[in-house]
Short mmCIF file of C-alpha atoms and ligand atoms in Angstrom, two decimals:
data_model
loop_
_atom_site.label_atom_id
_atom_site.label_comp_id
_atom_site.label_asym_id
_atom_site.label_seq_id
_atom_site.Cartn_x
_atom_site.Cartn_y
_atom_site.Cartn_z
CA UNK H 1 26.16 -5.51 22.00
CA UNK H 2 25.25 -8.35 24.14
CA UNK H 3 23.41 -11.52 23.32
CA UNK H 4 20.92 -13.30 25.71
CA UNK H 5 21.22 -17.05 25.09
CA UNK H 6 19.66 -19.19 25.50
CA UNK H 7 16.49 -18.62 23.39
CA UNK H 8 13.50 -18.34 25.33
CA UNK H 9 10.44 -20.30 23.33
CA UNK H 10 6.94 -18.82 22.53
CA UNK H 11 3.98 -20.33 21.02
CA UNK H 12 3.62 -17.22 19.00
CA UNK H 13 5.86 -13.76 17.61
CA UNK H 14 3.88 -10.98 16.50
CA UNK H 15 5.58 -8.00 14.96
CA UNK H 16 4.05 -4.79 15.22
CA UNK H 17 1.75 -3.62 17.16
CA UNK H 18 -1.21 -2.36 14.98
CA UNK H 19 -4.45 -2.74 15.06
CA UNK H 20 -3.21 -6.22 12.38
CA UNK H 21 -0.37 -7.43 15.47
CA UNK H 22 -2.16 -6.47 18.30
CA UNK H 23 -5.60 -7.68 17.62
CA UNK H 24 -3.96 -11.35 16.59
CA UNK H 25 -1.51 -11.00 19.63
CA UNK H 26 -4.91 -10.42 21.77
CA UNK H 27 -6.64 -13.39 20.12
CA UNK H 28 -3.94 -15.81 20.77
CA UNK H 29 -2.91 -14.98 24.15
CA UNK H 30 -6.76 -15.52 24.55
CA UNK H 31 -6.81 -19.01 23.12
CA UNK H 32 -4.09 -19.19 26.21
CA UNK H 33 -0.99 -19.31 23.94
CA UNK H 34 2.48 -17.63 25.37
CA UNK H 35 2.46 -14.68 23.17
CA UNK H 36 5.36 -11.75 22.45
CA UNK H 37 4.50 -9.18 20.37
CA UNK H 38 7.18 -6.43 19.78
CA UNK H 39 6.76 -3.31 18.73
CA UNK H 40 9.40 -0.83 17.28
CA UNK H 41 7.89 2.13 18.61
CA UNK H 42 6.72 3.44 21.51
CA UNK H 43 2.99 3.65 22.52
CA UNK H 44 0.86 6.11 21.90
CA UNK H 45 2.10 7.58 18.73
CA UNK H 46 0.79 9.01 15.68
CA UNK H 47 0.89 7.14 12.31
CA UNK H 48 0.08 8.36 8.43
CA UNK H 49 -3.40 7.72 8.46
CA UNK H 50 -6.67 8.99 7.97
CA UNK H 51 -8.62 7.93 11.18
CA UNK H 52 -11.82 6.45 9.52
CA UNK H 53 -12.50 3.36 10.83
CA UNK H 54 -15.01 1.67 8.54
CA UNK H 55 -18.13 -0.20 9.53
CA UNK H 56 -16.40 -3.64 8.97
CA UNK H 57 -13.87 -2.92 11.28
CA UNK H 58 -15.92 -1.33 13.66
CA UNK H 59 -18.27 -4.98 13.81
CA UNK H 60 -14.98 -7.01 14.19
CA UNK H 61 -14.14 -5.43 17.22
CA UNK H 62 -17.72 -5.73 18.23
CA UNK H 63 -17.97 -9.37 17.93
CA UNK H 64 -14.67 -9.57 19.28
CA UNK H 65 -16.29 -8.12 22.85
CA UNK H 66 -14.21 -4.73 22.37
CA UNK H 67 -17.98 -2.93 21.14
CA UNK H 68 -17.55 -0.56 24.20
CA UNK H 69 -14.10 0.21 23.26
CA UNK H 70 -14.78 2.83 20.90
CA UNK H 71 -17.22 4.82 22.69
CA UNK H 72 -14.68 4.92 25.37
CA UNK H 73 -12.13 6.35 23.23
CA UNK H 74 -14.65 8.99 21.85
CA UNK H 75 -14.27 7.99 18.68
CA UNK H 76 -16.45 10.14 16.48
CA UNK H 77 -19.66 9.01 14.24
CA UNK H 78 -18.83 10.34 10.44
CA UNK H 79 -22.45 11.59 9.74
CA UNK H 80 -21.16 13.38 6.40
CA UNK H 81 -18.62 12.52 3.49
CA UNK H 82 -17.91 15.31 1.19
CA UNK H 83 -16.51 13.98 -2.20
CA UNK H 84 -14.70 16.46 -3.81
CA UNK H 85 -13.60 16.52 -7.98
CA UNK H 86 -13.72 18.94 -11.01
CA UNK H 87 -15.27 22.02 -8.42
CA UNK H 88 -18.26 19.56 -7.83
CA UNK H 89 -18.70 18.38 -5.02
CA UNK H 90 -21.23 15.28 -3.35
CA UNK H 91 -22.66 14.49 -0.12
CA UNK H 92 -22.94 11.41 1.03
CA UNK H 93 -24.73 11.30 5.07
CA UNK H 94 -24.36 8.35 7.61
CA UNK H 95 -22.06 6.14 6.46
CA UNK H 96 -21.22 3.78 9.46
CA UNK H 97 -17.55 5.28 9.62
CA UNK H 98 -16.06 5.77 13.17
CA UNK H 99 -13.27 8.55 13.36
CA UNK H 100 -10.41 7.62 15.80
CA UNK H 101 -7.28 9.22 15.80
CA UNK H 102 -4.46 5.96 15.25
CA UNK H 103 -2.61 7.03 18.59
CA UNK H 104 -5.66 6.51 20.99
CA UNK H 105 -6.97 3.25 18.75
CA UNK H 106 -3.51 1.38 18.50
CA UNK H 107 -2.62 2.14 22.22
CA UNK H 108 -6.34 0.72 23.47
CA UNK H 109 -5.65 -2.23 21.15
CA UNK H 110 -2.34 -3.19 22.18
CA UNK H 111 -3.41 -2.51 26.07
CA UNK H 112 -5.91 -5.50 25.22
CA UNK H 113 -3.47 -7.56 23.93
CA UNK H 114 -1.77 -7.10 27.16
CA UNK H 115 -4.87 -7.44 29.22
CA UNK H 116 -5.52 -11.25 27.45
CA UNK H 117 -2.27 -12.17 28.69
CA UNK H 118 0.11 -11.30 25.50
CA UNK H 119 3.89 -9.99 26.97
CA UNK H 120 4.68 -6.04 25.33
CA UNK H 121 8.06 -4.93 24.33
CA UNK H 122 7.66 -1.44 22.76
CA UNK H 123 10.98 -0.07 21.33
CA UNK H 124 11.79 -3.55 20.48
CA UNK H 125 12.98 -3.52 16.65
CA UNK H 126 12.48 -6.89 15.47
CA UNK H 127 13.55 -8.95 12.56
CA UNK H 128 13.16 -12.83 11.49
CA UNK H 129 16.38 -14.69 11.19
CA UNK H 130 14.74 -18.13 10.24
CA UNK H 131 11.34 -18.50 9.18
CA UNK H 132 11.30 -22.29 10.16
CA UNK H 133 9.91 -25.38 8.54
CA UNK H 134 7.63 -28.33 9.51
CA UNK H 135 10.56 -29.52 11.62
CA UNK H 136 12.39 -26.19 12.23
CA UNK H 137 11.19 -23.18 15.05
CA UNK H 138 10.80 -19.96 13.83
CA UNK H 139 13.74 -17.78 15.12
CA UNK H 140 13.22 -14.12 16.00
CA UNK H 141 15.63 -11.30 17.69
CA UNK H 142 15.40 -7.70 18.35
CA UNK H 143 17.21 -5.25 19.84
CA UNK H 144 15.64 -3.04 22.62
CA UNK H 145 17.82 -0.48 24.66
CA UNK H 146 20.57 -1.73 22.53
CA UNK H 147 20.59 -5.15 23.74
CA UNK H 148 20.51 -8.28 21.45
CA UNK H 149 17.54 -10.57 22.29
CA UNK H 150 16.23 -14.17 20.56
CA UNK H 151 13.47 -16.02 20.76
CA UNK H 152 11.97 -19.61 18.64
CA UNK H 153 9.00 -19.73 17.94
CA UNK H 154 6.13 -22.08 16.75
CA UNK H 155 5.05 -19.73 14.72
CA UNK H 156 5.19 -15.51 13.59
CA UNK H 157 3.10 -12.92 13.04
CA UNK H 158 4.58 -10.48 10.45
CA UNK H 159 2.47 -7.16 11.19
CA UNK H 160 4.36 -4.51 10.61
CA UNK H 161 2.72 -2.24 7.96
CA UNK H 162 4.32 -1.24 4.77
CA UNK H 163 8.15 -0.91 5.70
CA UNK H 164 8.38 -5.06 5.56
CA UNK H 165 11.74 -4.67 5.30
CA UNK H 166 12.63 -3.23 8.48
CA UNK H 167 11.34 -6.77 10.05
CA UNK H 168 13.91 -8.73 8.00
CA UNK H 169 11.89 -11.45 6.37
CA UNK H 170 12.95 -12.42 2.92
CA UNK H 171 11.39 -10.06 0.62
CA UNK H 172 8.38 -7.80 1.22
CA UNK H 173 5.72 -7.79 -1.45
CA UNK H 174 6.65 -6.09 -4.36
CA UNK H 175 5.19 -2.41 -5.03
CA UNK H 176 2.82 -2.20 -7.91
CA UNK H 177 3.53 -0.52 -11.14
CA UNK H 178 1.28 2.58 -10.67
CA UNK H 179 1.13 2.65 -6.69
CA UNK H 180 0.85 6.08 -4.81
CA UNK H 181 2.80 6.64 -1.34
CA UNK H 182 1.24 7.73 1.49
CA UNK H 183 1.41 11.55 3.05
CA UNK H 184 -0.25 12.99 6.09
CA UNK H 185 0.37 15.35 8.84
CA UNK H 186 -2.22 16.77 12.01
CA UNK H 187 -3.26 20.23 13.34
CA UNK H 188 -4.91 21.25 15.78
CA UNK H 189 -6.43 24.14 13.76
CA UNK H 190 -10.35 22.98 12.69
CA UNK H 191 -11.20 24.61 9.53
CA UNK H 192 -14.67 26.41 9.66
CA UNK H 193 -15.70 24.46 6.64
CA UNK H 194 -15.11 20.77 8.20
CA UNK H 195 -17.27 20.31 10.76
CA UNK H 196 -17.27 17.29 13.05
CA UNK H 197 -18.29 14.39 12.06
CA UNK H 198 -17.51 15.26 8.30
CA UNK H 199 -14.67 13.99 5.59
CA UNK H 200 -13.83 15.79 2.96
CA UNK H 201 -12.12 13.44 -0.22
CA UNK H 202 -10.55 15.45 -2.69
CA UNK H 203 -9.55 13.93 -5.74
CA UNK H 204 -7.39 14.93 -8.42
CA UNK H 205 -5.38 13.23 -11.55
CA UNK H 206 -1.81 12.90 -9.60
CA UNK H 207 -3.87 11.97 -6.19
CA UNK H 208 -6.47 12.13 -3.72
CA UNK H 209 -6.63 14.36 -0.17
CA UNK H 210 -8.84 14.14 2.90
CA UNK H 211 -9.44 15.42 6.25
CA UNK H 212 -11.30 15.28 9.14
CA UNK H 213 -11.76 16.15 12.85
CA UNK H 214 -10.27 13.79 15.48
CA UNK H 215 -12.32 12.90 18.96
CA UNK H 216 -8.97 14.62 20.01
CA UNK H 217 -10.02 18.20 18.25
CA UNK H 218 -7.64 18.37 15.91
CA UNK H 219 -7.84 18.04 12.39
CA UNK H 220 -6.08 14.61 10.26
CA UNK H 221 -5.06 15.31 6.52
CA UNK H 222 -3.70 11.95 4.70
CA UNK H 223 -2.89 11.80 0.83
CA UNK H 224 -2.43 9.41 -1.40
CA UNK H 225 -0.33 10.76 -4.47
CA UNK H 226 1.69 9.76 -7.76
CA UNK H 227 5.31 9.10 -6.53
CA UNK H 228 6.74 10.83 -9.88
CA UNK H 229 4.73 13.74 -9.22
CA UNK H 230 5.43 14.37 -5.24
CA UNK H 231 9.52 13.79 -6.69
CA UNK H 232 8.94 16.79 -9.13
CA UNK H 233 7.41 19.06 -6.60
CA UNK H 234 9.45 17.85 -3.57
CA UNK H 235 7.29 19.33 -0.87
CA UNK H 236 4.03 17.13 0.32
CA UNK H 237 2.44 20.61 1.31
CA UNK H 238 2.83 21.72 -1.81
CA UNK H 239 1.77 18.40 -3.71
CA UNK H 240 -1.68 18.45 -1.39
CA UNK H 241 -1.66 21.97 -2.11
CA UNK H 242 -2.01 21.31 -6.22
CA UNK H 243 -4.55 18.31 -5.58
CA UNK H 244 -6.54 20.50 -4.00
CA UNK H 245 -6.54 23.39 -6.74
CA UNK H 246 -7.08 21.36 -9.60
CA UNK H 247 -9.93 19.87 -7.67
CA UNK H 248 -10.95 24.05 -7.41
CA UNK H 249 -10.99 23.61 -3.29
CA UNK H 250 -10.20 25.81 -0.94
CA UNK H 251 -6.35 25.00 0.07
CA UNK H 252 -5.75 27.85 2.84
CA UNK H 253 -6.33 25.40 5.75
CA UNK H 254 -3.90 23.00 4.12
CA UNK H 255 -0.80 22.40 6.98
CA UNK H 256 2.64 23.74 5.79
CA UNK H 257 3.98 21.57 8.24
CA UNK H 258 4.51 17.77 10.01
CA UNK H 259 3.86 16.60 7.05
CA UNK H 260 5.45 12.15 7.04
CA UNK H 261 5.59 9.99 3.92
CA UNK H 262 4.74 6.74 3.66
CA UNK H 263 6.83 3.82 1.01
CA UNK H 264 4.67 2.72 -2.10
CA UNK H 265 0.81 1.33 -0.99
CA UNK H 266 -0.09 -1.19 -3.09
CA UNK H 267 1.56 -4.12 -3.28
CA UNK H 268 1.49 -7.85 -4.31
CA UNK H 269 0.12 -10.29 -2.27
CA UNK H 270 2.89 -12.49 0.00
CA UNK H 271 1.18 -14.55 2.75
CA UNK H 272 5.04 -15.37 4.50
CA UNK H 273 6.60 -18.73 4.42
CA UNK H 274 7.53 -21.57 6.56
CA UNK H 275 6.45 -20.46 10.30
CA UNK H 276 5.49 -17.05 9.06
CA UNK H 277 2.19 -15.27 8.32
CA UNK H 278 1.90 -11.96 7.16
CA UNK H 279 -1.04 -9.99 8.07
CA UNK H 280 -2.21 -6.19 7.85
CA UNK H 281 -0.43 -4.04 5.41
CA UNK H 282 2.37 -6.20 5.41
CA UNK H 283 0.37 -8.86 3.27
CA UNK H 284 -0.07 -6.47 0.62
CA UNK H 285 -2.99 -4.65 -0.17
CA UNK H 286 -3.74 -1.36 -1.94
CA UNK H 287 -4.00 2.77 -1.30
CA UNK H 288 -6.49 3.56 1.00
CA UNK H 289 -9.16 4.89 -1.54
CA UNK H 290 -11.87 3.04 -0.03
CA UNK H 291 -11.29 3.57 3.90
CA UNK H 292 -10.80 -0.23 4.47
CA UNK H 293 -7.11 -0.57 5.98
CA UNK H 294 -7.99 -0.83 9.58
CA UNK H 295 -10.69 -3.53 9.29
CA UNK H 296 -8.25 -5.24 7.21
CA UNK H 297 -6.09 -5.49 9.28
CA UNK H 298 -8.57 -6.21 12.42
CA UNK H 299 -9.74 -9.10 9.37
CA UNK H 300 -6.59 -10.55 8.78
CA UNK H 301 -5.15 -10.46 12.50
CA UNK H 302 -8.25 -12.54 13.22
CA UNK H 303 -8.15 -15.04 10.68
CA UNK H 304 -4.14 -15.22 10.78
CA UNK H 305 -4.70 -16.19 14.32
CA UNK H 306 -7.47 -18.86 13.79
CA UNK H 307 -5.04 -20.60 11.14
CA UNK H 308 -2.06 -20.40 14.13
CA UNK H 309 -4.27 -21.60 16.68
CA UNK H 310 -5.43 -24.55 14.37
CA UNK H 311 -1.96 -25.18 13.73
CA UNK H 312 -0.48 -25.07 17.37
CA UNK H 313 -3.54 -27.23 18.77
CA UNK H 314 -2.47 -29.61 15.70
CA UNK H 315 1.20 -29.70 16.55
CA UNK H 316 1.66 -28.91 12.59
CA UNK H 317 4.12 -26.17 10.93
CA UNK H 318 2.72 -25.89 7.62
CA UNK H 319 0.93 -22.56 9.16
CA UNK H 320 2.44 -20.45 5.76
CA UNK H 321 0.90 -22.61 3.67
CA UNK H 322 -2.30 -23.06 5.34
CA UNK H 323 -2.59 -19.13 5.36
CA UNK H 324 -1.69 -18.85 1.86
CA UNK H 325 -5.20 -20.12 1.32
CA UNK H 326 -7.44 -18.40 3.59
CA UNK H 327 -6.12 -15.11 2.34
CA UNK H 328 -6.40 -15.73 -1.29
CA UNK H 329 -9.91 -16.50 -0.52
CA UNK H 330 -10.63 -13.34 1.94
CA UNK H 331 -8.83 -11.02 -0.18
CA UNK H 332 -9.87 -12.01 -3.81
CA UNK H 333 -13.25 -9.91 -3.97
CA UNK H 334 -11.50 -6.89 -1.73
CA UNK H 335 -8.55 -6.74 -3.59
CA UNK H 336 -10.26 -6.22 -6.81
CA UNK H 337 -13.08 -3.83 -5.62
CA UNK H 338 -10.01 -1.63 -4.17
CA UNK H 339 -7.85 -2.14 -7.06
CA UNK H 340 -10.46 -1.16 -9.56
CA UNK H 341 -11.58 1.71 -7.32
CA UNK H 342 -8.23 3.23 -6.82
CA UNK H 343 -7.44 3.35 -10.48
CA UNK H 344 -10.68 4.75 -11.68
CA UNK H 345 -10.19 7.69 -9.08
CA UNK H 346 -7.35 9.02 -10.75
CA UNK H 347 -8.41 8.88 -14.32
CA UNK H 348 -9.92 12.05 -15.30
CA UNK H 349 -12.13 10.43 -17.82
CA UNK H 350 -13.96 8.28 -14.89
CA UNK H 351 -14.07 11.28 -12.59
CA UNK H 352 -15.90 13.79 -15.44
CA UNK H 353 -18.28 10.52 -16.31
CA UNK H 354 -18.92 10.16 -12.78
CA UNK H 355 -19.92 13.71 -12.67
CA UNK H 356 -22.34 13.29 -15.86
CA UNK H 357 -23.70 9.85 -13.87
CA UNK H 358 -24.17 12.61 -10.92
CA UNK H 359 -26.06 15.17 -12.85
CA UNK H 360 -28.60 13.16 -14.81
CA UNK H 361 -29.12 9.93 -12.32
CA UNK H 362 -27.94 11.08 -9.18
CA UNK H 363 -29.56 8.21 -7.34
CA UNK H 364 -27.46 5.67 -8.99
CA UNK H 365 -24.31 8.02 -9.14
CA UNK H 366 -24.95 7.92 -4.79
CA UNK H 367 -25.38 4.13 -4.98
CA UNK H 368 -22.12 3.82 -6.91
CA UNK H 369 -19.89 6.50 -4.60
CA UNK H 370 -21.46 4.08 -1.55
CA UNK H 371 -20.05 1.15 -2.91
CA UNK H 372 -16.90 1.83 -3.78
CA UNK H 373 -16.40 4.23 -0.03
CA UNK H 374 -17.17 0.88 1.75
CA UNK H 375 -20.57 3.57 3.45
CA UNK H 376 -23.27 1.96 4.58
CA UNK H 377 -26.69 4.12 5.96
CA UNK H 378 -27.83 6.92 3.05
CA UNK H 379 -30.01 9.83 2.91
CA UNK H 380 -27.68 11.78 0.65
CA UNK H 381 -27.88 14.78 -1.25
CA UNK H 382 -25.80 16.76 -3.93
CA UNK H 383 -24.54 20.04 -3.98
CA UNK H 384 -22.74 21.71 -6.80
C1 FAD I 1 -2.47 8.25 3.69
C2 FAD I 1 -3.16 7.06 4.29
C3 FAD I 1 -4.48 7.18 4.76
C4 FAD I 1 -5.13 6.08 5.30
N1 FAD I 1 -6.40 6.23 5.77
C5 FAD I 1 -7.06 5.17 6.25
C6 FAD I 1 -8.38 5.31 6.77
O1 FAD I 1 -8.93 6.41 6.87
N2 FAD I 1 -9.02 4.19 7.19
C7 FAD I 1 -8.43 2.97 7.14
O2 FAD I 1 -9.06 1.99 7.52
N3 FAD I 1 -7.17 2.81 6.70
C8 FAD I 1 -6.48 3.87 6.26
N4 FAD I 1 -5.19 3.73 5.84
C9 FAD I 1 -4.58 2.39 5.85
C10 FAD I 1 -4.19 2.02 7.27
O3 FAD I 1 -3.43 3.03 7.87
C11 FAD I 1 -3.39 0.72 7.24
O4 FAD I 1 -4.01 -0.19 6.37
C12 FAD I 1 -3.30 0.11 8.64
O5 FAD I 1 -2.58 0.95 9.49
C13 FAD I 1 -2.60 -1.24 8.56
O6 FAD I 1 -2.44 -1.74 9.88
P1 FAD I 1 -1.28 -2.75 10.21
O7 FAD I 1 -1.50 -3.20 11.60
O8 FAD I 1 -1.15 -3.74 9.12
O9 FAD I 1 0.08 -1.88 10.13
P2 FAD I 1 0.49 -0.55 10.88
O10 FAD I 1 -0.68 0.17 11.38
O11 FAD I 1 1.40 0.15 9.93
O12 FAD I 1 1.33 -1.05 12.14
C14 FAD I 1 2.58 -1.64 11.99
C15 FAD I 1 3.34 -1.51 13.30
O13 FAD I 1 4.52 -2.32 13.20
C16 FAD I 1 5.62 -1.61 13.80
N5 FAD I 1 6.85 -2.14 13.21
C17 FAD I 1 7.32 -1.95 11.96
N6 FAD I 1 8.47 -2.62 11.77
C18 FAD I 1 8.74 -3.24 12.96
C19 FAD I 1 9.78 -4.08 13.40
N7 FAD I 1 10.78 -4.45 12.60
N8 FAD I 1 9.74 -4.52 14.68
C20 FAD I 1 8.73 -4.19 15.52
N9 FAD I 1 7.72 -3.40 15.14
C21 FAD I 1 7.70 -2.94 13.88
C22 FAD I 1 5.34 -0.16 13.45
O14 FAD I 1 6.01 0.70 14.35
C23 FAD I 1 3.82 -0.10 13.59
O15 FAD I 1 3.41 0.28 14.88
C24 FAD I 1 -4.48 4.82 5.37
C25 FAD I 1 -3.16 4.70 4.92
C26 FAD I 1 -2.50 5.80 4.42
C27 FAD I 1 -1.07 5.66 3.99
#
């Protein structure tokens, strides 16, 4: 393997181009800062995920001038979610939600990035080798069409979802005691029952399920489910399959096939040290119960790249530091909300009160579902 030496220097690194990497990549190259980002696949391709972009998210890239971006893409308006436990099932109608399949949003996003003047390396695997200090540049190489490259840099961008340790920096946030992993698979079958422009949620004790219809006309199934239990079955079909039954669903639709696996969700908080900020999934966060990844990371790719740009105009390379605080402070209400939500959901106790909360005060049982699904809009209804 050959090495290119010597380094070439950028004012910022981003790994991973996600919607968390490629929106901060965008921002940056916009403040005019020479930006890299490298990504370890290759664009478009499909990710574990399931599609909904929440209103949050939706109003970041809004602000950010990309509004038109998603009615381009044909991403869908989620006029329905479904809520599925104990054979009961409740509506909940407009809820702000965009649906976008992951290939058509990440590509548009990191084509942006590109457009403000950021340089793309897809198939570029990256890792830090030094994270840098106040008087230190960040060091970076990757391989791409197995040839060794390095880089310094001012400062890094760690955005590369949950497998942290494929990027190489020190240790990624540790999973959480009770954290599910991540399945999901697509079809292009459309089951007669899911209309578009709905999401079905179906939640059980060992995990959750739901679905939906792409702008692409295919359907998106993601799970979130109990490690030990998806060991004991060892088949995500069949694991789905289960949720869905003891949720008394209808599981014929359910794909046998494609299914991928994600590591552990939640995990603790680490913001990234010396030169490095971690942003996205790869800051820690927890299972996607509420719908909220996505703007997260659109969130933390923007204010990630505010503290860098601060930093660079500054000339100062406490950046880690500096981000250490702003995410404690954007994450401290979200992280709770989510937490809480996530393990209420699979406690069986909390699922039948919630139905009892349902059936005598359904108005507050709606109020309480649209909290904790991030939906916005209502005019819902119930139906057994
Ligand atoms: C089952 C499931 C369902 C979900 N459903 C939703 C939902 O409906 N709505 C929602 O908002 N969120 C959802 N999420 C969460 C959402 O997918 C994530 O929060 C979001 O993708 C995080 O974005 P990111 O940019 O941080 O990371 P990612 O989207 O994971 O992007 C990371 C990128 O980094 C690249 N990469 C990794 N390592 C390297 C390396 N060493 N070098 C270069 N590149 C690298 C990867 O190839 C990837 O492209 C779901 C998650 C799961 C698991």
């Amino acid at each position: 393997m050959r090495s290119h030496l010597p380094s070439k220097k950028y004012d910022a690194v981003v790994i991973g181009a996600g919607p968390a990497g490629s929106f901060a990549a965008r921002n940056l190259a916009l403040r005019g800062w020479r930006t890299l980002l490298l990504e370890a696949d290759e664009f478009p391709r499909w990710k574990v995920c399931g599609a909904c972009l929440g209103s949050s998210g939706a109003k970041i890239l809004d602000d950010a001038g990309l509004g038109g971006m998603l009615d381009r893409l044909g991403a869908i308006h989620l006029s329905r979610t479904e809520v599925c436990c104990h054979g009961r099932t409740t509506q909940i109608d407009g809820c702000g939600i965009r649906v976008i399949s992951r290939s058509a949003l990440d590509y548009a996003l990191s084509n942006e990035a590109v457009k403000a003047g950021a340089e793309l390396r897809y198939k570029a695997i990256a890792r830090v080798v030094d994270a840098g200090n106040h008087d230190r540049l960040a060091k970076v190489k990757w391989i791409e069409h197995g040839e060794m490259h390095e880089v310094i840099a001012e400062s890094v961008i760690v955005a590369c979802g949950l497998n942290t340790s494929r990027a190489g920096v020190a240790t990624s946030g540790r999973a959480t005691k009770h954290s599910l992993m991540g399945l999901g698979t697509t079809t292009d079958e459309l089951p007669d029952w899911l209309p578009k422009g709905t999401l079905r949620m179906v939640f059980a004790r060992y995990g959750y399920v739901g679905c939906v219809q792409t702008e692409r006309g295919g359907t998106v199934w993601a799970a979130a489910v109990q490690p030990g239990f998806l060991r004991s079955i060892a088949s995500p079909h069949e694991a789905c399959r289960r949720i869905l039954v003891h949720a008394r669903v209808e599981a014929g639709a359910l794909p046998t096939v494609g299914w991928r696996g994600t590591p552990c969700l939640t995990r603790s908080l680490n913001p990234g040290e010396g030169r490095i900020v971690r942003v996205g999934d790869a800051a820690g966060y927890v299972e996607p119960v509420t719908g909220e990844g996505i703007s997260w990371a659109l969130e933390s790719g923007s204010l990630a790249s505010h503290v860098i740009d601060q930093a660079l105009v500054g000339n100062r390379g406490d950046i880690a530091e500096q981000w250490a605080q702003v995410l404690k402070r954007a994450l401290r209400v979200k992280r709770f909300r989510c937490a809480l939500t996530a393990k209420a959901v699979r406690r069986p106790v909390v699922t039948h009160l919630f139905n009892a909360l349902m059936a005598r005060n359904p108005a507050l049982g709606q109020a309480t579902l649209r909290k904790l699904i991030g939906a916005r809009s209502l005019g819902e209804r119930t139906a057994r």
